[in-house]
């Protein structure tokens, strides 16, 4: 589909956020267990004082509707359980999502197990979707204690990555878990986690450009 590139920044697999979704093996848990996912294409409004979340749009390739990013968010309890993609409440189709590479590999290997049930699971999932999109709040809810929130999510992410990379991964590979894993792993993932938390905080509150003139568009 063609989008107005002057009005929107178009994000696809080449953009850092979606690329990160593809390559980070830790996100396999988010995708396969929690059903958290990311659209293949996202549009970010260039102008406006609104925050990132309010400027991000999820286009439906089936009907062309531009859904607010807030439609698929924790505040509407729709950020998770999206195993088959994002449900379009306009045309009832599924908006395609970008799969995490590790998740894709696991899904491919285990296909003989779940492949048989795919259609019935998908139908059950699809039947539940309309209800989830009935009472949506597309206004951003100002969160209190934002400092605590980024700290908490950063530390949680750091801890999660630490356990995955320094404990679970060596166990899978049959390597010994040594003191070195902890000496390097703890500070490394602490810094990475806090960095991630801060980036998310900055990114979610990032405002668009205030000028409305479209003639000085970069790129
Ligand atoms: Zn649609």
Coordinates of N, CA and C and ligand atoms in Angstrom, one line a residue:
X1 N 0.8 -1.2 0.0 CA 0.0 0.0 0.0 C 0.9 1.2 0.0
X2 N 0.3 2.3 -0.6 CA 1.1 3.6 -0.6 C 0.6 4.5 0.5
X3 N 1.5 5.0 1.3 CA 1.1 5.9 2.4 C 1.7 7.3 2.1
X4 N 1.0 8.3 2.6 CA 1.5 9.7 2.5 C 2.8 9.9 3.3
X5 N 3.9 9.8 2.6 CA 5.2 9.8 3.3 C 5.6 11.2 3.8
X6 N 4.8 12.2 3.4 CA 5.1 13.5 3.9 C 4.4 13.7 5.2
X7 N 3.3 13.0 5.4 CA 2.5 13.1 6.6 C 3.0 12.1 7.6
X8 N 3.4 10.9 7.2 CA 3.8 9.9 8.1 C 5.2 9.4 7.8
X9 N 5.9 9.0 8.9 CA 7.1 8.2 8.7 C 6.6 6.7 8.6
X10 N 7.1 6.0 7.6 CA 6.6 4.6 7.5 C 7.7 3.7 8.1
X11 N 7.2 2.9 9.1 CA 8.1 1.9 9.7 C 7.8 0.6 9.2
X12 N 8.9 -0.1 8.7 CA 8.8 -1.5 8.3 C 9.9 -2.3 9.0
X13 N 10.2 -3.5 8.5 CA 11.3 -4.3 9.1 C 12.6 -3.6 9.2
X14 N 12.8 -2.6 8.3 CA 14.1 -1.9 8.3 C 14.3 -0.9 9.5
X15 N 13.2 -0.6 10.1 CA 13.3 0.4 11.2 C 13.8 -0.3 12.5
X16 N 14.5 0.5 13.3 CA 15.2 -0.2 14.4 C 14.3 -0.9 15.4
X17 N 13.1 -0.4 15.7 CA 12.2 -1.0 16.6 C 11.7 -2.3 16.1
X18 N 11.3 -2.4 14.9 CA 10.8 -3.6 14.3 C 11.9 -4.6 14.1
X19 N 13.1 -4.1 13.7 CA 14.3 -5.0 13.5 C 14.7 -5.6 14.8
X20 N 14.6 -4.8 15.9 CA 14.9 -5.3 17.2 C 13.9 -6.5 17.6
X21 N 12.7 -6.3 17.2 CA 11.7 -7.3 17.5 C 12.0 -8.6 16.8
X22 N 12.6 -8.5 15.6 CA 12.9 -9.7 14.8 C 14.1 -10.4 15.4
X23 N 15.2 -9.7 15.8 CA 16.4 -10.4 16.2 C 16.6 -10.7 17.6
X24 N 15.9 -10.0 18.5 CA 16.1 -10.3 20.0 C 15.5 -11.6 20.4
X25 N 16.3 -12.6 20.7 CA 15.8 -13.9 21.0 C 14.9 -13.9 22.3
X26 N 15.2 -13.0 23.2 CA 14.4 -12.9 24.4 C 12.9 -12.7 24.2
X27 N 12.6 -12.0 23.1 CA 11.2 -11.6 22.8 C 10.3 -12.8 22.4
X28 N 11.0 -14.0 22.3 CA 10.2 -15.2 21.9 C 9.2 -15.5 23.0
X29 N 9.5 -15.2 24.2 CA 8.5 -15.4 25.3 C 7.3 -14.4 25.2
X30 N 7.6 -13.2 24.9 CA 6.6 -12.2 24.7 C 5.6 -12.6 23.6
X31 N 6.3 -13.1 22.5 CA 5.4 -13.4 21.3 C 4.7 -14.7 21.5
X32 N 5.3 -15.8 21.9 CA 4.7 -17.1 21.9 C 3.8 -17.3 23.2
X33 N 4.3 -16.8 24.3 CA 3.5 -17.0 25.5 C 2.5 -15.9 25.8
X34 N 3.0 -14.7 25.7 CA 2.1 -13.6 26.1 C 1.2 -13.1 24.9
X35 N 1.7 -13.4 23.7 CA 0.9 -13.0 22.5 C 1.1 -11.5 22.2
X36 N 2.3 -11.0 22.6 CA 2.6 -9.6 22.3 C 3.3 -9.6 20.9
X37 N 2.9 -8.6 20.1 CA 3.5 -8.6 18.8 C 3.6 -7.2 18.2
X38 N 4.1 -7.1 17.0 CA 4.3 -5.8 16.4 C 3.9 -5.8 14.9
X39 N 3.2 -4.8 14.5 CA 2.7 -4.8 13.1 C 3.8 -4.8 12.1
X40 N 3.6 -5.4 10.9 CA 4.6 -5.3 9.8 C 4.9 -3.9 9.4
X41 N 3.8 -3.1 9.4 CA 4.0 -1.7 9.0 C 3.3 -0.8 10.0
X42 N 4.0 0.2 10.4 CA 3.5 1.2 11.3 C 3.7 2.6 10.7
X43 N 2.7 3.5 10.9 CA 2.9 4.9 10.5 C 3.0 5.8 11.7
X44 N 4.0 6.7 11.6 CA 4.2 7.6 12.7 C 3.9 9.0 12.2
X45 N 2.9 9.7 12.7 CA 2.6 11.0 12.3 C 3.8 11.9 12.5
X46 N 4.2 12.7 11.5 CA 5.3 13.6 11.7 C 5.0 14.8 12.6
X47 N 3.9 15.4 12.4 CA 3.6 16.6 13.1 C 2.7 16.3 14.3
X48 N 2.7 17.3 15.2 CA 1.8 17.2 16.3 C 2.5 17.2 17.6
X49 N 1.8 17.8 18.6 CA 2.4 17.8 19.9 C 2.2 16.5 20.7
X50 N 1.4 15.7 20.1 CA 1.0 14.5 20.8 C 2.2 13.5 21.1
X51 N 2.1 12.6 22.0 CA 3.2 11.7 22.4 C 3.3 10.6 21.3
X52 N 4.3 9.9 21.4 CA 4.6 8.9 20.4 C 3.4 7.9 20.2
X53 N 2.9 7.5 21.3 CA 1.8 6.5 21.3 C 0.6 7.1 20.5
X54 N 0.3 8.4 20.7 CA -0.8 9.0 20.1 C -0.6 9.2 18.6
X55 N 0.7 9.3 18.2 CA 1.1 9.6 16.8 C 1.3 8.3 16.0
X56 N 1.3 7.1 16.7 CA 1.6 5.9 16.0 C 0.3 5.3 15.5
X57 N 0.3 4.9 14.3 CA -0.9 4.3 13.7 C -0.6 2.9 13.1
X58 N -1.6 2.1 13.2 CA -1.5 0.7 12.6 C -2.4 0.6 11.4
X59 N -1.9 0.6 10.2 CA -2.8 0.6 9.0 C -3.3 -0.9 8.8
X60 N -4.5 -1.0 8.4 CA -5.1 -2.3 8.0 C -5.0 -2.4 6.5
X61 N -4.2 -3.4 6.0 CA -4.0 -3.6 4.6 C -5.3 -4.0 3.9
X62 N -6.2 -4.5 4.6 CA -7.5 -5.1 4.0 C -8.5 -4.0 3.7
X63 N -8.7 -3.1 4.7 CA -9.7 -2.0 4.5 C -9.1 -0.6 4.4
X64 N -7.8 -0.5 4.7 CA -7.2 0.8 4.7 C -7.4 1.7 5.9
X65 N -8.1 1.2 6.9 CA -8.3 1.9 8.1 C -7.0 2.2 8.8
X66 N -6.8 3.4 9.4 CA -5.6 3.7 10.2 C -6.0 3.6 11.6
X67 N -5.6 2.6 12.3 CA -6.0 2.4 13.7 C -5.0 3.1 14.6
X68 N -5.5 3.8 15.6 CA -4.6 4.4 16.6 C -3.8 3.3 17.3
X69 N -2.5 3.6 17.6 CA -1.7 2.6 18.3 C -2.3 2.3 19.6
X70 N -3.0 3.2 20.2 CA -3.6 3.0 21.5 C -4.7 1.9 21.5
X71 N -5.2 1.6 20.3 CA -6.2 0.5 20.2 C -5.6 -0.8 20.6
X72 N -4.3 -1.0 20.5 CA -3.6 -2.2 20.8 C -2.6 -1.9 22.0
X73 N -3.1 -1.6 23.1 CA -2.2 -1.2 24.2 C -2.7 -1.8 25.5
X74 N -1.7 -1.7 26.5 CA -2.0 -2.3 27.8 C -3.2 -1.6 28.4
X75 N -3.4 -0.3 28.2 CA -4.5 0.4 28.9 C -5.9 -0.2 28.4
X76 N -5.9 -0.7 27.2 CA -7.2 -1.3 26.7 C -7.2 -2.8 26.8
X77 N -6.2 -3.3 27.5 CA -6.0 -4.8 27.7 C -5.9 -5.5 26.4
X78 N -5.4 -4.9 25.4 CA -5.3 -5.5 24.1 C -3.9 -5.6 23.6
X79 N -2.9 -5.4 24.5 CA -1.5 -5.5 24.1 C -1.1 -6.9 24.0
X80 N -1.8 -7.8 24.7 CA -1.4 -9.2 24.7 C -2.4 -10.1 24.0
X81 N -2.1 -11.3 24.0 CA -3.0 -12.4 23.4 C -3.3 -12.1 21.9
X82 N -2.4 -11.5 21.2 CA -2.5 -11.2 19.8 C -1.7 -12.3 19.0
X83 N -1.9 -13.5 19.3 CA -1.1 -14.6 18.7 C -1.2 -14.6 17.2
X84 N -2.4 -14.3 16.6 CA -2.6 -14.4 15.2 C -2.4 -13.1 14.5
X85 N -2.2 -12.0 15.2 CA -2.1 -10.7 14.6 C -3.0 -9.7 15.3
X86 N -3.1 -8.5 14.7 CA -4.0 -7.5 15.3 C -5.3 -7.6 14.6
X87 N -6.3 -7.6 15.4 CA -7.7 -7.7 14.9 C -8.1 -6.3 14.4
X88 N -8.7 -6.3 13.2 CA -9.2 -5.0 12.7 C -10.7 -5.0 13.0
X89 N -11.1 -4.1 13.9 CA -12.5 -4.0 14.3 C -13.4 -3.3 13.2
X90 N -12.7 -2.9 12.2 CA -13.5 -2.2 11.1 C -13.9 -3.3 10.0
X91 N -13.0 -4.1 9.6 CA -13.3 -5.1 8.5 C -13.3 -6.5 9.0
X92 N -12.9 -6.8 10.3 CA -12.9 -8.1 10.9 C -11.8 -9.0 10.4
X93 N -10.8 -8.4 9.6 CA -9.7 -9.1 9.2 C -8.6 -9.0 10.2
X94 N -7.5 -9.7 9.9 CA -6.3 -9.7 10.8 C -5.2 -8.9 10.1
X95 N -4.7 -8.0 10.8 CA -3.6 -7.1 10.4 C -2.3 -7.9 10.5
X96 N -1.5 -8.1 9.5 CA -0.3 -9.0 9.6 C 0.7 -8.4 10.5
X97 N 1.4 -9.3 11.2 CA 2.4 -8.9 12.2 C 3.8 -9.4 11.9
X98 N 4.8 -8.8 12.4 CA 6.2 -9.2 12.2 C 6.5 -10.2 13.2
X99 N 7.0 -11.4 12.7 CA 7.4 -12.4 13.7 C 8.8 -12.3 14.1
X100 N 9.0 -12.6 15.4 CA 10.3 -12.7 15.9 C 11.0 -14.0 15.3
X101 N 12.3 -13.8 14.9 CA 13.0 -14.9 14.2 C 13.0 -16.2 15.0
X102 N 13.4 -16.1 16.3 CA 13.4 -17.3 17.2 C 12.0 -17.9 17.3
X103 N 11.0 -17.1 17.4 CA 9.6 -17.6 17.5 C 9.3 -18.3 16.2
X104 N 9.7 -17.8 15.1 CA 9.5 -18.4 13.8 C 10.1 -19.7 13.6
X105 N 11.4 -19.8 14.1 CA 12.1 -21.1 14.0 C 11.4 -22.1 14.9
X106 N 11.0 -21.7 16.1 CA 10.3 -22.7 17.0 C 9.0 -23.1 16.4
X107 N 8.2 -22.1 15.8 CA 6.9 -22.5 15.2 C 7.1 -23.4 14.1
X108 N 8.2 -23.2 13.3 CA 8.4 -24.1 12.1 C 8.7 -25.5 12.6
X109 N 9.6 -25.6 13.6 CA 10.0 -26.9 14.1 C 8.8 -27.7 14.7
X110 N 8.0 -27.0 15.4 CA 6.9 -27.6 16.1 C 5.6 -27.7 15.3
X111 N 5.7 -27.3 14.1 CA 4.5 -27.2 13.2 C 3.8 -28.6 13.2
X112 N 4.5 -29.7 13.1 CA 3.8 -31.0 13.1 C 2.9 -31.2 14.3
X113 N 3.2 -30.5 15.4 CA 2.4 -30.7 16.6 C 1.2 -29.8 16.6
X114 N 1.4 -28.5 16.3 CA 0.2 -27.6 16.4 C -0.5 -27.4 15.1
X115 N 0.2 -27.8 14.0 CA -0.4 -27.5 12.6 C -1.8 -28.1 12.5
X116 N -2.0 -29.2 13.1 CA -3.3 -29.9 12.9 C -4.4 -29.0 13.5
X117 N -4.1 -28.3 14.6 CA -5.1 -27.6 15.3 C -5.2 -26.1 14.9
X118 N -4.3 -25.7 14.0 CA -4.2 -24.3 13.7 C -5.6 -23.7 13.4
X119 N -6.3 -24.3 12.5 CA -7.5 -23.6 12.0 C -8.6 -23.5 13.2
X120 N -8.7 -24.5 14.0 CA -9.7 -24.4 15.1 C -9.2 -23.5 16.2
X121 N -7.9 -23.4 16.5 CA -7.4 -22.5 17.5 C -7.7 -21.1 17.0
X122 N -7.3 -20.9 15.7 CA -7.5 -19.6 15.1 C -8.9 -19.1 15.1
X123 N -9.8 -20.0 14.8 CA -11.2 -19.6 14.8 C -11.7 -19.3 16.2
X124 N -11.3 -20.1 17.2 CA -11.7 -19.8 18.6 C -11.2 -18.4 19.0
X125 N -9.9 -18.1 18.6 CA -9.3 -16.8 18.9 C -10.1 -15.7 18.3
X126 N -10.4 -15.9 17.0 CA -11.1 -14.9 16.2 C -12.5 -14.6 16.8
X127 N -13.1 -15.6 17.3 CA -14.5 -15.4 17.8 C -14.5 -14.5 19.1
X128 N -13.3 -14.6 19.8 CA -13.2 -13.8 21.0 C -12.9 -12.3 20.7
X129 N -12.4 -12.0 19.5 CA -11.9 -10.7 19.3 C -12.9 -9.5 19.4
X130 N -14.1 -9.6 18.7 CA -14.9 -8.5 18.7 C -15.2 -7.9 20.1
X131 N -15.4 -8.7 21.1 CA -15.6 -8.3 22.5 C -14.5 -7.5 23.1
X132 N -13.3 -7.8 22.6 CA -12.1 -7.1 23.2 C -12.0 -5.7 22.7
X133 N -12.7 -5.4 21.6 CA -12.6 -4.0 21.1 C -13.8 -3.2 21.2
X134 N -14.7 -3.6 22.2 CA -15.9 -2.9 22.3 C -15.8 -1.6 23.1
X135 N -15.1 -1.6 24.2 CA -15.0 -0.4 25.1 C -13.6 0.1 25.1
X136 N -13.2 0.7 24.0 CA -11.8 1.2 23.9 C -11.7 2.6 24.4
X137 N -10.5 2.9 25.1 CA -10.2 4.2 25.4 C -9.0 4.7 24.6
X138 N -9.2 5.5 23.7 CA -8.1 5.9 22.8 C -7.4 7.2 23.2
X139 N -7.8 7.7 24.4 CA -7.1 8.8 25.0 C -6.0 8.3 25.9
X140 N -4.9 9.0 25.9 CA -3.8 8.5 26.7 C -4.1 8.7 28.1
X141 N -3.8 7.7 28.9 CA -4.0 7.8 30.4 C -2.7 8.3 31.0
X142 N -2.7 9.4 31.6 CA -1.4 9.9 32.2 C -1.1 9.0 33.4
X143 N 0.1 8.5 33.4 CA 0.4 7.6 34.5 C 1.2 8.4 35.5
X144 N 0.9 8.1 36.8 CA 1.6 8.7 37.9 C 2.9 7.8 38.0
X145 N 3.8 8.4 38.8 CA 5.1 7.6 39.1 C 5.7 7.1 37.8
X146 N 5.9 8.0 36.8 CA 6.5 7.5 35.6 C 8.0 7.1 35.8
X147 N 8.6 7.8 36.8 CA 10.0 7.5 37.1 C 10.1 6.0 37.6
X148 N 9.2 5.7 38.5 CA 9.2 4.3 39.0 C 8.9 3.3 37.9
X149 N 8.0 3.7 37.0 CA 7.7 2.8 35.9 C 8.8 2.4 35.0
X150 N 9.6 3.4 34.6 CA 10.7 3.1 33.7 C 11.7 2.3 34.4
X151 N 11.9 2.6 35.7 CA 12.9 1.9 36.5 C 12.5 0.5 36.6
X152 N 11.3 0.3 36.9 CA 10.7 -1.0 37.2 C 10.8 -1.9 35.9
X153 N 10.4 -1.3 34.8 CA 10.4 -2.1 33.5 C 11.8 -2.3 33.0
X154 N 12.7 -1.3 33.3 CA 14.1 -1.5 32.9 C 14.8 -2.6 33.7
X155 N 14.5 -2.6 35.0 CA 15.1 -3.6 35.9 C 14.5 -5.0 35.5
X156 N 13.3 -5.0 35.3 CA 12.6 -6.3 34.9 C 13.2 -6.8 33.6
X157 N 13.3 -6.0 32.6 CA 13.9 -6.4 31.4 C 15.3 -6.9 31.5
X158 N 16.1 -6.1 32.3 CA 17.5 -6.5 32.6 C 17.6 -7.9 33.3
X159 N 16.7 -8.1 34.3 CA 16.7 -9.4 35.0 C 16.3 -10.5 34.0
X160 N 15.3 -10.2 33.2 CA 14.8 -11.2 32.3 C 15.9 -11.6 31.3
X161 N 16.6 -10.6 30.7 CA 17.7 -10.9 29.8 C 18.8 -11.6 30.5
X162 N 19.1 -11.2 31.7 CA 20.2 -11.9 32.4 C 19.9 -13.4 32.6
X163 N 18.7 -13.7 33.0 CA 18.3 -15.1 33.2 C 18.4 -15.8 31.9
X164 N 17.8 -15.2 30.9 CA 17.8 -15.8 29.6 C 19.2 -16.1 29.0
X165 N 20.0 -15.1 29.0 CA 21.3 -15.1 28.3 C 22.4 -15.8 29.2
X166 N 22.4 -15.6 30.5 CA 23.5 -16.1 31.3 C 23.1 -17.5 32.0
X167 N 21.8 -17.8 32.1 CA 21.5 -19.0 32.8 C 20.8 -20.0 31.9
X168 N 19.7 -19.6 31.3 CA 19.0 -20.6 30.4 C 19.8 -21.0 29.2
X169 N 20.3 -20.0 28.5 CA 21.1 -20.3 27.3 C 22.2 -21.2 27.5
X170 N 23.1 -21.0 28.5 CA 24.2 -21.9 28.8 C 23.6 -23.3 29.1
X171 N 22.5 -23.4 29.8 CA 21.9 -24.7 30.2 C 21.5 -25.4 28.9
X172 N 20.9 -24.7 28.0 CA 20.5 -25.3 26.8 C 21.7 -25.8 26.0
X173 N 22.7 -25.0 26.0 CA 23.9 -25.3 25.2 C 24.8 -26.4 25.9
X174 N 24.4 -26.7 27.2 CA 25.2 -27.6 28.0 C 26.5 -27.0 28.5
X175 N 26.6 -25.7 28.6 CA 27.8 -25.1 29.1 C 27.7 -24.9 30.6
X176 N 28.8 -24.8 31.2 CA 28.8 -24.7 32.7 C 28.5 -23.2 33.0
X177 N 27.7 -23.0 34.1 CA 27.5 -21.6 34.5 C 28.5 -21.3 35.6
X178 N 29.4 -20.3 35.2 CA 30.5 -20.0 36.1 C 30.3 -18.7 36.8
X179 N 31.2 -18.4 37.7 CA 31.1 -17.1 38.4 C 31.2 -16.0 37.4
X180 N 32.0 -16.2 36.3 CA 32.2 -15.2 35.3 C 30.8 -14.8 34.7
X181 N 29.9 -15.7 34.5 CA 28.6 -15.4 34.0 C 27.9 -14.3 34.8
X182 N 28.1 -14.5 36.1 CA 27.5 -13.5 37.0 C 28.3 -12.2 37.1
X183 N 29.6 -12.3 37.1 CA 30.4 -11.1 37.3 C 30.2 -10.2 36.1
X184 N 30.1 -10.8 34.9 CA 30.0 -10.0 33.7 C 28.5 -9.7 33.5
X185 N 27.7 -10.8 33.7 CA 26.3 -10.7 33.3 C 25.5 -9.7 34.1
X186 N 25.7 -9.6 35.5 CA 24.9 -8.7 36.3 C 25.1 -7.3 35.9
X187 N 26.4 -6.7 35.9 CA 26.5 -5.3 35.5 C 26.0 -5.1 34.1
X188 N 26.4 -6.0 33.2 CA 26.0 -5.8 31.8 C 24.5 -5.7 31.6
X189 N 23.7 -6.6 32.1 CA 22.3 -6.6 31.9 C 21.6 -5.5 32.7
X190 N 22.3 -5.1 33.8 CA 21.7 -4.0 34.6 C 21.8 -2.7 33.8
X191 N 22.9 -2.5 33.2 CA 23.1 -1.3 32.4 C 22.2 -1.4 31.2
X192 N 22.1 -2.5 30.5 CA 21.2 -2.7 29.3 C 19.8 -2.5 29.7
X193 N 19.4 -3.0 30.8 CA 18.0 -2.9 31.3 C 17.6 -1.4 31.6
X194 N 18.5 -0.8 32.3 CA 18.2 0.6 32.6 C 18.2 1.5 31.4
X195 N 19.1 1.2 30.5 CA 19.2 1.9 29.2 C 17.9 1.7 28.4
X196 N 17.4 0.5 28.4 CA 16.2 0.1 27.7 C 15.0 0.9 28.3
X197 N 15.0 0.9 29.7 CA 13.9 1.5 30.4 C 13.9 3.0 30.1
X198 N 15.0 3.6 30.0 CA 15.1 5.1 29.7 C 14.7 5.4 28.3
X199 N 15.2 4.5 27.4 CA 14.9 4.7 26.0 C 13.3 4.6 25.8
X200 N 12.7 3.6 26.4 CA 11.3 3.5 26.3 C 10.6 4.7 26.8
X201 N 11.1 5.2 28.0 CA 10.4 6.4 28.6 C 10.5 7.6 27.7
X202 N 11.7 7.8 27.1 CA 12.0 8.9 26.2 C 11.1 8.8 25.0
X203 N 11.1 7.6 24.5 CA 10.4 7.3 23.2 C 8.9 7.5 23.3
X204 N 8.3 7.0 24.4 CA 6.9 7.0 24.5 C 6.4 8.5 24.8
X205 N 7.3 9.3 25.3 CA 6.9 10.7 25.5 C 7.3 11.7 24.4
X206 N 8.0 11.1 23.5 CA 8.6 11.9 22.4 C 7.5 12.6 21.6
X207 N 7.6 13.9 21.5 CA 6.6 14.6 20.7 C 7.0 14.8 19.3
X208 N 6.0 15.0 18.4 CA 6.2 15.2 17.0 C 6.7 16.6 16.8
X209 N 7.1 16.9 15.5 CA 7.5 18.3 15.2 C 6.3 19.2 15.2
X210 N 6.5 20.4 15.7 CA 5.3 21.3 15.9 C 4.9 22.0 14.6
X211 N 5.8 22.2 13.7 CA 5.4 22.9 12.5 C 4.5 22.1 11.6
X212 N 3.6 22.7 11.0 CA 2.6 22.0 10.2 C 2.9 22.1 8.7
X213 N 4.0 22.8 8.4 CA 4.4 23.0 6.9 C 5.0 21.7 6.5
X214 N 4.5 21.2 5.4 CA 5.0 19.9 4.9 C 6.1 20.0 3.9
X215 N 6.5 21.3 3.6 CA 7.5 21.5 2.6 C 8.9 21.2 3.1
X216 N 9.1 21.1 4.4 CA 10.5 20.9 4.8 C 10.6 19.5 5.5
X217 N 10.2 18.6 4.8 CA 10.2 17.2 5.3 C 11.6 16.6 5.1
X218 N 12.2 16.0 6.1 CA 13.5 15.4 5.9 C 13.4 14.1 5.3
X219 N 14.5 13.6 4.8 CA 14.6 12.3 4.1 C 14.0 12.3 2.7
Ligands
LIG1 ZN1 -9.5 -3.6 8.2

